[in-house]
CSV table of C-alpha atoms in Angstrom, one decimal:
chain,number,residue,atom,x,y,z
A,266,UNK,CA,35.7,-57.7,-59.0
A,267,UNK,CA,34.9,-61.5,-59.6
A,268,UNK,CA,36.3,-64.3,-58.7
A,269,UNK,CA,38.9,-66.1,-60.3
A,270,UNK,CA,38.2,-69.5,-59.1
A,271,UNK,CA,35.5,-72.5,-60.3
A,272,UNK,CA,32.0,-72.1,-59.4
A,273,UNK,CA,31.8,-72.5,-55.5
A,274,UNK,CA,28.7,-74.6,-56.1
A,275,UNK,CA,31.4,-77.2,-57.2
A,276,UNK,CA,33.3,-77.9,-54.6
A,277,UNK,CA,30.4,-78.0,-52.3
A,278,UNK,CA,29.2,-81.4,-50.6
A,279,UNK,CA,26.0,-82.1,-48.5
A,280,UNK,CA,26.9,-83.7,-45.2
A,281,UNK,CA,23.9,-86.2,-44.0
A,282,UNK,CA,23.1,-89.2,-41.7
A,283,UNK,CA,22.3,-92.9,-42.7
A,284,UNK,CA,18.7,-91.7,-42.3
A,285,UNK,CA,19.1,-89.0,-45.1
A,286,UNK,CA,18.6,-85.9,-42.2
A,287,UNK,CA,20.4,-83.0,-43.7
A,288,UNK,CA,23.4,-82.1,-41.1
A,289,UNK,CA,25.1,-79.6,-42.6
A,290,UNK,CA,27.3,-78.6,-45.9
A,291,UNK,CA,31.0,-78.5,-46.6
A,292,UNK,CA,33.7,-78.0,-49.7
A,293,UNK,CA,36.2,-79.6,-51.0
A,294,UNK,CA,39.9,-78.2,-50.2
A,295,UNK,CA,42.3,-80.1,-51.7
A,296,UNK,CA,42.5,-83.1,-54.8
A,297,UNK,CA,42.5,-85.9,-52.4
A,298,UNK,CA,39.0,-85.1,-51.9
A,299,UNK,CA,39.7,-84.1,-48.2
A,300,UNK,CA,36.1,-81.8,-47.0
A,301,UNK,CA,36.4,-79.4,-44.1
A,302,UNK,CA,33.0,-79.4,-42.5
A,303,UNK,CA,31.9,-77.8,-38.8
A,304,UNK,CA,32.6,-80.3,-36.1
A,305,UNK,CA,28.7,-79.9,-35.5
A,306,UNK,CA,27.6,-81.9,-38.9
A,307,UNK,CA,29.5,-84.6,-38.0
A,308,UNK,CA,29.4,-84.9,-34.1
A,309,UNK,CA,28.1,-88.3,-33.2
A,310,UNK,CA,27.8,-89.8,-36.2
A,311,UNK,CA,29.0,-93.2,-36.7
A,312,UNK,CA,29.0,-93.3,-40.2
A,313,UNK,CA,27.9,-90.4,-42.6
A,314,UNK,CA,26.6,-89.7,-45.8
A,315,UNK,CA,28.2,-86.9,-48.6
A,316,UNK,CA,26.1,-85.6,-51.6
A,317,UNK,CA,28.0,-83.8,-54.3
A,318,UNK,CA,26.7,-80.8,-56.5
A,319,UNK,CA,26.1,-83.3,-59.0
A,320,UNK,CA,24.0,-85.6,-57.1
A,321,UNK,CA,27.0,-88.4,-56.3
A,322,UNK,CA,27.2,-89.8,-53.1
A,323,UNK,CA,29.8,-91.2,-51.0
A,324,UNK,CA,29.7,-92.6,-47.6
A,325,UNK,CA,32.3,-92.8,-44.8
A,326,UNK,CA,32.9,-94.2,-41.7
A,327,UNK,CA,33.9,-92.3,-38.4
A,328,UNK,CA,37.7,-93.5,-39.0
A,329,UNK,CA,37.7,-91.1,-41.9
A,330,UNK,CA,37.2,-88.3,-39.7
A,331,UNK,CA,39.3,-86.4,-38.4
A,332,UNK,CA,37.4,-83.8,-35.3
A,333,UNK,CA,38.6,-80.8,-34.4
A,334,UNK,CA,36.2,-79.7,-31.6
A,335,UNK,CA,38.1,-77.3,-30.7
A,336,UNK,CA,37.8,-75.3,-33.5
A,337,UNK,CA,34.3,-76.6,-34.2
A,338,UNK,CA,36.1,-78.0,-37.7
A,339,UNK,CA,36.0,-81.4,-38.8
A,340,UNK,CA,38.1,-82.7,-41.4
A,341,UNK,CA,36.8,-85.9,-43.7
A,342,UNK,CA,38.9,-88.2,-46.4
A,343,UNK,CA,36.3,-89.1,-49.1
A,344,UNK,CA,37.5,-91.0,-52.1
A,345,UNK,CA,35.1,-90.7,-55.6
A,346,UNK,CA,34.0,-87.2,-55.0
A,347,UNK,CA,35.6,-86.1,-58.1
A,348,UNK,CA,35.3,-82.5,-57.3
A,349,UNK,CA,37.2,-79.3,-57.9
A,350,UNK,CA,39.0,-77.6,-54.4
A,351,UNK,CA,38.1,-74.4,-53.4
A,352,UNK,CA,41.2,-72.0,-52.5
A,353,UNK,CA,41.5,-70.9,-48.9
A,354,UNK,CA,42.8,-67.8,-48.3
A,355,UNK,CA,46.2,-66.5,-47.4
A,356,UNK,CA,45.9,-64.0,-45.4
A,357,UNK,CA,46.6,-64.0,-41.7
A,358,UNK,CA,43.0,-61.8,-40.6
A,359,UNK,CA,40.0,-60.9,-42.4
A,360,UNK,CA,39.3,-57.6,-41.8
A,361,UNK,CA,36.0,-56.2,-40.3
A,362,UNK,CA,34.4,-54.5,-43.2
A,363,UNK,CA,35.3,-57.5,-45.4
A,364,UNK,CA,32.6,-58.7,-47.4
A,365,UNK,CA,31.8,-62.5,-47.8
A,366,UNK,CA,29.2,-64.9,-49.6
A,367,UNK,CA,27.6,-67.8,-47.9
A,368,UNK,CA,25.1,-70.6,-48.6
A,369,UNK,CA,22.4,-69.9,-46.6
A,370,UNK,CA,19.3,-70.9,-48.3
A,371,UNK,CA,21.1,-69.7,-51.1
A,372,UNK,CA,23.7,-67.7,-52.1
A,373,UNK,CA,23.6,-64.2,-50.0
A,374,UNK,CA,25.7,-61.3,-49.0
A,375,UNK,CA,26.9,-60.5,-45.5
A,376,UNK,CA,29.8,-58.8,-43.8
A,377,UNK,CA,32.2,-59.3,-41.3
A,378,UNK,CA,31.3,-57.4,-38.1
A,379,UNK,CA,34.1,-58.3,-36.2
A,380,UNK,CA,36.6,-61.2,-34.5
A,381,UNK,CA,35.2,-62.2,-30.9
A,382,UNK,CA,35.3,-65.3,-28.7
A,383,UNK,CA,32.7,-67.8,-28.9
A,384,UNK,CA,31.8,-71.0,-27.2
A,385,UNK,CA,31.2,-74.4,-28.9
A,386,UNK,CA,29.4,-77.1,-26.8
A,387,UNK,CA,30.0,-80.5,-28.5
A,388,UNK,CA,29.0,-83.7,-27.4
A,389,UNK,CA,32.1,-84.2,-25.0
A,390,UNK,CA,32.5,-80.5,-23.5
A,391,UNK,CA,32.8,-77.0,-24.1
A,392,UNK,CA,35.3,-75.4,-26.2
A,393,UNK,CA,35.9,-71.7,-26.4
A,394,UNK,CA,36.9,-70.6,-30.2
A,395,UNK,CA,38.9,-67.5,-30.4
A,396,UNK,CA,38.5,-64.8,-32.9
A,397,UNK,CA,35.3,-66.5,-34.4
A,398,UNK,CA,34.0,-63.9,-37.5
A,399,UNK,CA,30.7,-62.5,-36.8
A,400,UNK,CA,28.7,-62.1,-39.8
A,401,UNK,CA,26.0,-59.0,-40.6
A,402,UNK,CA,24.0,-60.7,-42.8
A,403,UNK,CA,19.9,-59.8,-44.3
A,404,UNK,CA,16.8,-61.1,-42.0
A,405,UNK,CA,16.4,-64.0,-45.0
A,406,UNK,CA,19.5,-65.8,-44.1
A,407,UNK,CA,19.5,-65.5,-40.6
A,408,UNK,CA,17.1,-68.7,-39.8
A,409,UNK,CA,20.0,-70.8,-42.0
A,410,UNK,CA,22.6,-69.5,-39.7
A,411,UNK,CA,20.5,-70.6,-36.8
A,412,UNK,CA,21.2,-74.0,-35.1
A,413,UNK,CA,19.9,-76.7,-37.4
A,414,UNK,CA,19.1,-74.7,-40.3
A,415,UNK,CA,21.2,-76.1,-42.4
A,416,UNK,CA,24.3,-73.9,-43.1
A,417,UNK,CA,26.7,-75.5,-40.6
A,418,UNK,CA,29.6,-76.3,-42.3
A,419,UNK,CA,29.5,-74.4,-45.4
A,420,UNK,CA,32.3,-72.3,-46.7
A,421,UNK,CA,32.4,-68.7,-45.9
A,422,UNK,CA,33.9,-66.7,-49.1
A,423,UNK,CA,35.6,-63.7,-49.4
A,424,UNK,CA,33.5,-61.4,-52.2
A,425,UNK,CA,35.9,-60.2,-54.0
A,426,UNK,CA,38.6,-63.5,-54.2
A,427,UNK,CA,36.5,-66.3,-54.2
A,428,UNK,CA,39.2,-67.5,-51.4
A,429,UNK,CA,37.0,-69.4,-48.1
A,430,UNK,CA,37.8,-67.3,-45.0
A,431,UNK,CA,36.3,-69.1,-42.9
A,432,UNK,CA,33.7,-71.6,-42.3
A,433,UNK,CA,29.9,-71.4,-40.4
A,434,UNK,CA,29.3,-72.9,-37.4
A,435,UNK,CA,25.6,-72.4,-36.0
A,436,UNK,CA,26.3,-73.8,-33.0
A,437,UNK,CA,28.7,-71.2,-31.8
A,438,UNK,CA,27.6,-68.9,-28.8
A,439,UNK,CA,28.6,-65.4,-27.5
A,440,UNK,CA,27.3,-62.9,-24.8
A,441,UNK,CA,25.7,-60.9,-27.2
A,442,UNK,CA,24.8,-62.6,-30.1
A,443,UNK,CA,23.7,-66.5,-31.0
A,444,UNK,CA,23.3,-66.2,-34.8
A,445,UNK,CA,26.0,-65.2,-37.4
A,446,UNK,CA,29.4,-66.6,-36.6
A,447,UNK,CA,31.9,-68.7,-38.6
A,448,UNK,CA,35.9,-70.0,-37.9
A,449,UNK,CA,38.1,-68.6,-39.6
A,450,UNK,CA,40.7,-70.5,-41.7
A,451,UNK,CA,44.4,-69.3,-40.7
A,452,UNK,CA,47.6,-71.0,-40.1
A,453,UNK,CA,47.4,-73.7,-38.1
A,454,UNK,CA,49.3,-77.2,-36.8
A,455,UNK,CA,48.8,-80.6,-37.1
A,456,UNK,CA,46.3,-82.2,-39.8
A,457,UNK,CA,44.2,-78.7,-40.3
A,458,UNK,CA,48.1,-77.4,-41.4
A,459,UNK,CA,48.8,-79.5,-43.7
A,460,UNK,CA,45.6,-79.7,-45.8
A,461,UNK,CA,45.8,-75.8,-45.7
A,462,UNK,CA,49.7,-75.9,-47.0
A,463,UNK,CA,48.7,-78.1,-49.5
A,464,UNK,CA,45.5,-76.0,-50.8
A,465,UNK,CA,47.7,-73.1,-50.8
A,466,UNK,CA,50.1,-75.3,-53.3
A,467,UNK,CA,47.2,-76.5,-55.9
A,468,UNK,CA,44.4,-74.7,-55.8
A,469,UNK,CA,45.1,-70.9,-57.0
A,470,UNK,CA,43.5,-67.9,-55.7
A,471,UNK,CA,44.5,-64.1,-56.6
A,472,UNK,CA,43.5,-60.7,-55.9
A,473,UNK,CA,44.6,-60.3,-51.8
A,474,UNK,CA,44.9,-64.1,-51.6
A,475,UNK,CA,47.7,-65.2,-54.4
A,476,UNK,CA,49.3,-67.9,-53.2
A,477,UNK,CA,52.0,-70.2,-54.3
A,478,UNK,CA,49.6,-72.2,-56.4
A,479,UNK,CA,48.6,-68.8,-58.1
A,480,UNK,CA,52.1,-68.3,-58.7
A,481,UNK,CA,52.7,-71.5,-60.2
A,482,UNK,CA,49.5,-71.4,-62.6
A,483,UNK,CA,51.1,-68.3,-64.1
A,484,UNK,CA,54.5,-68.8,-64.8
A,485,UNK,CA,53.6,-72.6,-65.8
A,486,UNK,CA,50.7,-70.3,-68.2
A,487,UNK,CA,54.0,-68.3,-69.5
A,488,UNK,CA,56.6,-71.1,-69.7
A,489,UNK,CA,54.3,-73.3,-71.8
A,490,UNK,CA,53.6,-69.4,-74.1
A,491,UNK,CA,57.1,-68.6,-74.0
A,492,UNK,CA,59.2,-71.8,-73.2
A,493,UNK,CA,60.1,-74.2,-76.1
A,494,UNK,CA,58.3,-77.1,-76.8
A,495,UNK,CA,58.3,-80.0,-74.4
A,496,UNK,CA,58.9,-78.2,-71.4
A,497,UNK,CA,55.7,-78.5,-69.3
A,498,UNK,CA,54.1,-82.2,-68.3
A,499,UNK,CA,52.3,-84.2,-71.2
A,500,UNK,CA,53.3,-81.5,-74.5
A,501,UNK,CA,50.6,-82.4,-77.1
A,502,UNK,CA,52.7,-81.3,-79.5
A,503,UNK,CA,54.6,-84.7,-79.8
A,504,UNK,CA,57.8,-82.4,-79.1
A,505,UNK,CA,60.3,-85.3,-77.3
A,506,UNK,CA,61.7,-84.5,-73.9
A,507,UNK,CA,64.6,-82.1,-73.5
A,508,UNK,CA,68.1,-84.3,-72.4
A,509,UNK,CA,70.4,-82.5,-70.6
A,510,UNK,CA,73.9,-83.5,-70.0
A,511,UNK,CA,74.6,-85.5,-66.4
A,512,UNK,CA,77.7,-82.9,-65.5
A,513,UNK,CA,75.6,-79.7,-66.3
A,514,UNK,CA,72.6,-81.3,-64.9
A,515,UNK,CA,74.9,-82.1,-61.4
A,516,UNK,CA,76.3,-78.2,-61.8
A,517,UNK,CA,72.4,-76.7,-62.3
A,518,UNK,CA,71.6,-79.0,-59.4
A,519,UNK,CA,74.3,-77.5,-57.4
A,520,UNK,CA,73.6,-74.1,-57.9
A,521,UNK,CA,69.8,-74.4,-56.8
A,522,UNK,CA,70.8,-76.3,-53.7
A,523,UNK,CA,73.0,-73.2,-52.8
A,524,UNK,CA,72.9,-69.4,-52.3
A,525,UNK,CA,73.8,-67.4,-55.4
A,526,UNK,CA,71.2,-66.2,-57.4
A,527,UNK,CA,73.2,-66.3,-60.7
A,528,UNK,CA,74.5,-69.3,-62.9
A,529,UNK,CA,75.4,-69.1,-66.3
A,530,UNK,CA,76.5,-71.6,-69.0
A,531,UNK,CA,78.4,-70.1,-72.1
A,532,UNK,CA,78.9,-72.1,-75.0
A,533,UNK,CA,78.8,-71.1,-79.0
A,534,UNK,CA,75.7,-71.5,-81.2
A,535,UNK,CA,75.0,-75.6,-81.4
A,536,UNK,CA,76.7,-76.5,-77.9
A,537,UNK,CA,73.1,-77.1,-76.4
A,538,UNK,CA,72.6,-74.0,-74.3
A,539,UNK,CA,68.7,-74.2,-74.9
A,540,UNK,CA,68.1,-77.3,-74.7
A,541,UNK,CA,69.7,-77.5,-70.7
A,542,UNK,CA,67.7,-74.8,-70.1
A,543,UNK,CA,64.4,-76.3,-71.8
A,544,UNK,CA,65.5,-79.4,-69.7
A,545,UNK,CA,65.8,-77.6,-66.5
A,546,UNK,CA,62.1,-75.7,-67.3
A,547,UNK,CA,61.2,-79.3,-67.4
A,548,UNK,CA,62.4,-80.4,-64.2
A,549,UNK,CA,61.1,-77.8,-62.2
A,550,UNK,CA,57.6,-77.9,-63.4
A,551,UNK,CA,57.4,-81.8,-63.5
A,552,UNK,CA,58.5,-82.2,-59.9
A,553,UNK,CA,56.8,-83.3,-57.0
A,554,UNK,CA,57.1,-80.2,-55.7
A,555,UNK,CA,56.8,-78.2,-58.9
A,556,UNK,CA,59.0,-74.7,-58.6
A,557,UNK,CA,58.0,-70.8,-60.7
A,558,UNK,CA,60.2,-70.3,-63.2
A,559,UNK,CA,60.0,-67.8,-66.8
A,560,UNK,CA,61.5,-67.9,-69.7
A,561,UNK,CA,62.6,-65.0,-71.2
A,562,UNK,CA,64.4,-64.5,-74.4
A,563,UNK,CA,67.0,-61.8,-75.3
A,564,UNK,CA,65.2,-61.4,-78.4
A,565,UNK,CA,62.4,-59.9,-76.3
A,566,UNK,CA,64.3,-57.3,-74.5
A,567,UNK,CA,62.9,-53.8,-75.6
A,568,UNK,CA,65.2,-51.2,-76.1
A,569,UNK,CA,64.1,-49.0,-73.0
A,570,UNK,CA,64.0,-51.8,-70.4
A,571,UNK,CA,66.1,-51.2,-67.2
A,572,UNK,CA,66.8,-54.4,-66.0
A,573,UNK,CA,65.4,-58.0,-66.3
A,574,UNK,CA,62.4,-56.9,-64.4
A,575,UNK,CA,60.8,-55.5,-67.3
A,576,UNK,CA,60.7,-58.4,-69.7
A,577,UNK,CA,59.4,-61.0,-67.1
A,578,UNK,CA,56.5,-57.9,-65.8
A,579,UNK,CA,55.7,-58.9,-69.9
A,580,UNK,CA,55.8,-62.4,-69.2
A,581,UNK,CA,53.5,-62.3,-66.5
A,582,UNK,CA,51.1,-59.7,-68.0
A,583,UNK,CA,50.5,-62.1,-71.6
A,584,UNK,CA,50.1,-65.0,-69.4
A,585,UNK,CA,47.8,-63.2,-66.7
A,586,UNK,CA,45.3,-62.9,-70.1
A,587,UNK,CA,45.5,-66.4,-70.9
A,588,UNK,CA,44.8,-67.3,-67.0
A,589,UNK,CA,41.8,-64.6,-66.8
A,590,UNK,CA,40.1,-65.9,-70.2
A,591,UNK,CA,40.1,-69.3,-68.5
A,592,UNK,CA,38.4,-67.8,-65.2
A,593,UNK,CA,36.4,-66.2,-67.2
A,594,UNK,CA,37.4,-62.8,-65.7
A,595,UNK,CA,39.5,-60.1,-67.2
A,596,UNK,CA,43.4,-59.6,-66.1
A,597,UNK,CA,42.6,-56.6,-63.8
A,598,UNK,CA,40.3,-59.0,-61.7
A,599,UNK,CA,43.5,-61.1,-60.9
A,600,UNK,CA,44.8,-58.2,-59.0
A,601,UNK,CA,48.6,-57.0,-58.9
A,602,UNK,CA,50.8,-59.8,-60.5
A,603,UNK,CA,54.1,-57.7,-60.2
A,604,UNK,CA,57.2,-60.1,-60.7
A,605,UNK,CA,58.6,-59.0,-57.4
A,606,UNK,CA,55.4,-59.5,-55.5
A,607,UNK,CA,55.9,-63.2,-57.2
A,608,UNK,CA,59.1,-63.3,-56.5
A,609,UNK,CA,58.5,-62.9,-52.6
A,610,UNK,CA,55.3,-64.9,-52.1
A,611,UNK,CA,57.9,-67.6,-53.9
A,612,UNK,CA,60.8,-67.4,-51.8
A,613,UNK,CA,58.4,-66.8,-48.8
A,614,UNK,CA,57.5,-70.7,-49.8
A,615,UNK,CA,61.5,-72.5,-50.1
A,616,UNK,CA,60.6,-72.3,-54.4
A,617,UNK,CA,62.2,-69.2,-55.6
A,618,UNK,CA,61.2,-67.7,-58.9
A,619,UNK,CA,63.9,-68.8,-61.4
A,620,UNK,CA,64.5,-66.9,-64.5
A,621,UNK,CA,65.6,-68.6,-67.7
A,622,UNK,CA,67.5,-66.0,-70.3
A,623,UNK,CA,68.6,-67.6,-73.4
A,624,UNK,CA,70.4,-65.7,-75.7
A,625,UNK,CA,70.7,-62.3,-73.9
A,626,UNK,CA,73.4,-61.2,-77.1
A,627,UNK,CA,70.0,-61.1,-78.9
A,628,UNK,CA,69.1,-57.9,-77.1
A,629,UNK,CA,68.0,-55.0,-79.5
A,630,UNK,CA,71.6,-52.5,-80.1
A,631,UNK,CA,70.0,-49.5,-77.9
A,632,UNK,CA,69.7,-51.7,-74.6
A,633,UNK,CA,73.1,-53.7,-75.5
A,634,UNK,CA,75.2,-50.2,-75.3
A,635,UNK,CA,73.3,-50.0,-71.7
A,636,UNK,CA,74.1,-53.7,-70.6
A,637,UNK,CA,76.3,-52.7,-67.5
A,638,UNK,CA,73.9,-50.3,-65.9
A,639,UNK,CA,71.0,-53.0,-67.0
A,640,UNK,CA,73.1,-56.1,-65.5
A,641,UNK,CA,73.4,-53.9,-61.9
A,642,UNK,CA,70.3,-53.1,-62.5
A,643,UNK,CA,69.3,-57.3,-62.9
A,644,UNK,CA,71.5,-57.7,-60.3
A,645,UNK,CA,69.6,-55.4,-57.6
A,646,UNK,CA,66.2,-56.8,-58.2
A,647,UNK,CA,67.7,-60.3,-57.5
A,648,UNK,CA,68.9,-59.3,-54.8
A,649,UNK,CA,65.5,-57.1,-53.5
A,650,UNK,CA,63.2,-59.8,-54.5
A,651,UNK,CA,64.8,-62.7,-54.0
A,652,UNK,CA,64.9,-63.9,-57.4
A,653,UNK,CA,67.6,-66.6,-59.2
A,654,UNK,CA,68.7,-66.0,-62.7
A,655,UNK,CA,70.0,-68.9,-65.1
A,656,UNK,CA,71.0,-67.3,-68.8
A,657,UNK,CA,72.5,-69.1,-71.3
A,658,UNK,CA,74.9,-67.3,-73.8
A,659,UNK,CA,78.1,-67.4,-75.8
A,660,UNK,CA,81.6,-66.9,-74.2
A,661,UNK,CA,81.8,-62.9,-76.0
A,662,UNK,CA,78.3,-62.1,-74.4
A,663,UNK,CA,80.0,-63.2,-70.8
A,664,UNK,CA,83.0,-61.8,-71.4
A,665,UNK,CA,81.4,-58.1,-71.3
A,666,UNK,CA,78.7,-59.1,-69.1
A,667,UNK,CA,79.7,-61.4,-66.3
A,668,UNK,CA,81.7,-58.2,-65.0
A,669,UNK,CA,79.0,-56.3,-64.4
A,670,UNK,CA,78.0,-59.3,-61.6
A,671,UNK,CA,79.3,-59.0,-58.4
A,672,UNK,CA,81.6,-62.3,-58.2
A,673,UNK,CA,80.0,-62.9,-55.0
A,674,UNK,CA,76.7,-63.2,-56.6
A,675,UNK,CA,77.6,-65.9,-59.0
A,676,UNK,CA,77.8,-69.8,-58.9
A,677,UNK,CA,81.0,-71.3,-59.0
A,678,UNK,CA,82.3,-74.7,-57.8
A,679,UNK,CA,85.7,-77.0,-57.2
A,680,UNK,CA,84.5,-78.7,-60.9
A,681,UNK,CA,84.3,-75.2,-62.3
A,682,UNK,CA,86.3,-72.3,-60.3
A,683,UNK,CA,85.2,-69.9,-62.9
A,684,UNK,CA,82.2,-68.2,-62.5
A,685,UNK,CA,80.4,-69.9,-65.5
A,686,UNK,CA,79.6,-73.4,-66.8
A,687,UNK,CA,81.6,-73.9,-69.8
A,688,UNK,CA,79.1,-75.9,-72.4
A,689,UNK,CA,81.4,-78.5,-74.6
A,690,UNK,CA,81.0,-77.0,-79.2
C-alpha cells in the first residue's frame, strides 16, 4: 500500500551548527513550522542552523528550543521554513513486526524488532527511555544509525501509512544492542501533547492512522462535491455567503451545544430550509476548530437503502476518489473509510460527525413506503456511532416522520417545545 501523505523528503530539515557540522535531521509536524528533532542534534548548541529539502535555511537561537531529554526529543519553533507537516501516527503502540522507512544514507527498509528500555546520556545526566523501538535494519544503514552518522533525529515512518512512529536517536543504549533504536511518538503531556494534538487536527493520515484531520479532509472533499455552493472557505465560484436567520442560528447553536443527536427545521418550499443548512455547513467548516459534517440529499437516497448510513457510506466513497487522486494513490490505499469508523474517531475528538439531509420527501417511492423501519433504522446508527443528524423538510414530511424518532432523541427548547424548528413561508 502507499502512502497517502506528501513526499517525506518535504517535510524534512537538516539540523547543523554555526560551523556547518551536520548534527542530525528532523521533520516538520505541524504549519507553524514546529520540527521535532533528537535531543542529541541539538544538545549544546547555542544557536543552530536548519536546511530545508529545498536548500532554504533558517537559524535559531537556544530560546526556540524546547529539550526534552528525557525523551531524547527536542522540539524547535522555526519561522520561514515553508514546509509541508508530516502526520504522526495515532496509534497507541507500533507493533513488532511493523515495517518502517528511515533516512539513513538514504531511504531504507527496516523493522521493528521490539519495545525495550534504553538509556540516553545527555550533556546534564542520564535518562532512561522506556519502550524505545528497536529497528532490524540491512548492514548499509547501520553506520547512519551509529552515533554521529548522521540519522539522529530523522523521522521513523510507518511503510504502509506514511504516519512517523517514531523518531532515531543514535545515542540511545541497551544491554544488548547499541545501534538501531528510535522514540516512539505516542500521547504525551505538556509541549510534546500539544504539537501532537494539533498534527493529528491538520495534517491527515489514513490507513491504521486516520485521524481527525483525515476525517476532516474527507467530508470537507464531500461537502464542497455534494454541498451547495459557498459552503467551504474561499468558494471560487463567486457564490455569496449563505445568511442564516439569528433565531434559527441561536436554535442550531443550541442543539450542538446539547445532547440530542436530532434537530429538524420544517418549513414549505421558499422558507429557506437550504440555505440555514448551507449556512450551518459553512460555519462548521470555517471555524477555528473546524467540525465533519456531509451533506446528503433525499434525492440521493436509493431505493434499497436501510437507513441514513448508506447514503453518507456514498458520500464518503466519491470523495475518498477525489482525496486518493490527489495523493496520488487509489481509494483502497486510504484504508477503511466506513461512516461509523468516522463517526467514532469524531466523537472520540469533542467534533461529532453532523449529517445535513435536505429534502428527505425527495426520497425515491420504494424507500418512502419503508420510511419508519429506515428512520429506526437512522435512529440506531445515531445512537451506535455517535452521530448528529440535522434534515431540513416540509411540515407533511415531519408529520409521518418525526414519529418514527424517539422524542427523547430530538431537540426541543423553551422557544420551541415542539420537537422541530418551525421555518417562517
Amino acid at each position: 500500500m502507499m502512502a497517502a501523505v506528501p513526499p517525506p523528503h518535504a517535510a524534512l530539515v537538516r539540523v547543523r551548527d554555526l560551523a556547518g557540522r551536520p548534527r542530525g535531521a528532523g521533520f516538520v509536524a505541524d504549519h507553524h513550522g514546529t520540527v521535532v528533532t533528537s535531543h542529541e542534534a541539538v544538545d549544546g548548541l547555542p544557536r543552530l542552523v536548519l536546511l530545508t529539502a529545498d536548500d532554504r535555511t533558517v537559524e535559531v537561537t537556544a530560546d526556540a528550543v524546547t529539550p526534552l531529554p528525557e525523551l531524547d526529543l527536542a522540539l524547535v519553533r522555526a519561522d520561514g521554513l515553508d514546509a509541508h507537516p508530516l502526520p504522526v501516527t495515532a496509534r497507541d503502540r507500533v507493533d513488532a513486526g511493523t515495517y518502517v522507512r528511515l533516512l539513513a544514507g538514504c531511504w531504507r527498509e527496516a523493522r521493528v524488532l521490539a519495545s525495550t528500555s534504553v538509556t540516553y546520556t545527555a550533556t546534564d545526566r542520564v535518562h532512561v527511555v522506556e519502550d524505545a523501538l528497536e529497528l532490524a535494519i540491512g548492514t548499509a544503514g547501520r553506520d547512519a544509525l551509529r552515533l554521529g552518522g548522521g540519522a539522529a533525529g530523522g523521522p521513523v515512518l510507518d511503510a504502509r501509512t506514511g504516519a512517523v512512529v517514531g523518531v532515531v536517536g543514535t545515542a540511545l543504549r541497551s544491554g544488548h544492542s547499541e545501534t538501531g533504536f528510535a522514540v516512539p511518538l505516542r500521547p504525551a503531556t505538556g509541549p510534546l501533547a500539544d504539537l501532537l494534538a494539533r498534527n493529528a487536527a491538520t495534517v491527515p493520515a489514513y490507513g491504521a492512522d486516520l485521524g481527525l484531520a483525515g476525517v476532516l479532509e474527507l467530508t470537507a472533499t464531500a461537502l464542497g462535491s455534494d454541498g451547495p455552493p459557498g459552503t467551504l472557505p474561499g468558494h471560487p465560484d463567486g457564490a455569496p455567503d449563505p445568511v442564516e436567520r439569528p433565531a434559527v442560528r441561536d436554535e442550531v447553536a443550541a442543539f450542538l451545544a446539547g445532547d440530542t443527536p436530532v434537530l429538524a427545521l420544517v418549513g414549505r418550499p421558499g422558507s429557506g430550509r437550504t440555505t440555514e443548512l448551507a449556512a450551518l455547513a459553512a460555519r462548521r467548516a470555517r471555524g477555528a476548530e473546524p467540525a465533519p459534517t456531509l451533506w446528503l440529499r433525499g434525492a440521493d437516497l436509493e431505493p434499497g437503502d436501510t437507513s441514513l448510513a448508506d447514503a453518507a457510506r456514498r458520500a464518503l466513497a466519491r470523495a475518498a476518489r477525489i482525496v486518493a487522486a490527489s495523493h496520488g494513490v487509489t481509494p483502497a490505499d486510504l484504508g477503511d473509510l466506513d461512516p461509523d469508523r468516522l463517526a467514532r474517531l469524531a466523537t472520540a475528538c469533542d467534533r461529532p460527525l453532523l449529517l445535513l439531509l435536505d429534502g428527505p420527501e425527495e426520497m425515491p417511492p420504494a424507500l418512502a413506503h419503508r420510511l419508519t423501519a429506515w428512520t429506526r433504522a437512522t435512529v440506531r446508527w445515531l445512537e451506535g456511532a455517535g452521530a448528529r443528524l440535522v434534515l431540513a423538510c416540509g411540515p407533511e414530511y415531519w408529520e409521518e416522520a418525526g414519529t418514527g424518532f424517539p422524542p427523547a432523541m430530538l431537540h426541543g427548547t423553551a422557544r420551541h417545545p415542539a420537537p422541530h424548528v418551525p421555518l417562517p413561508d
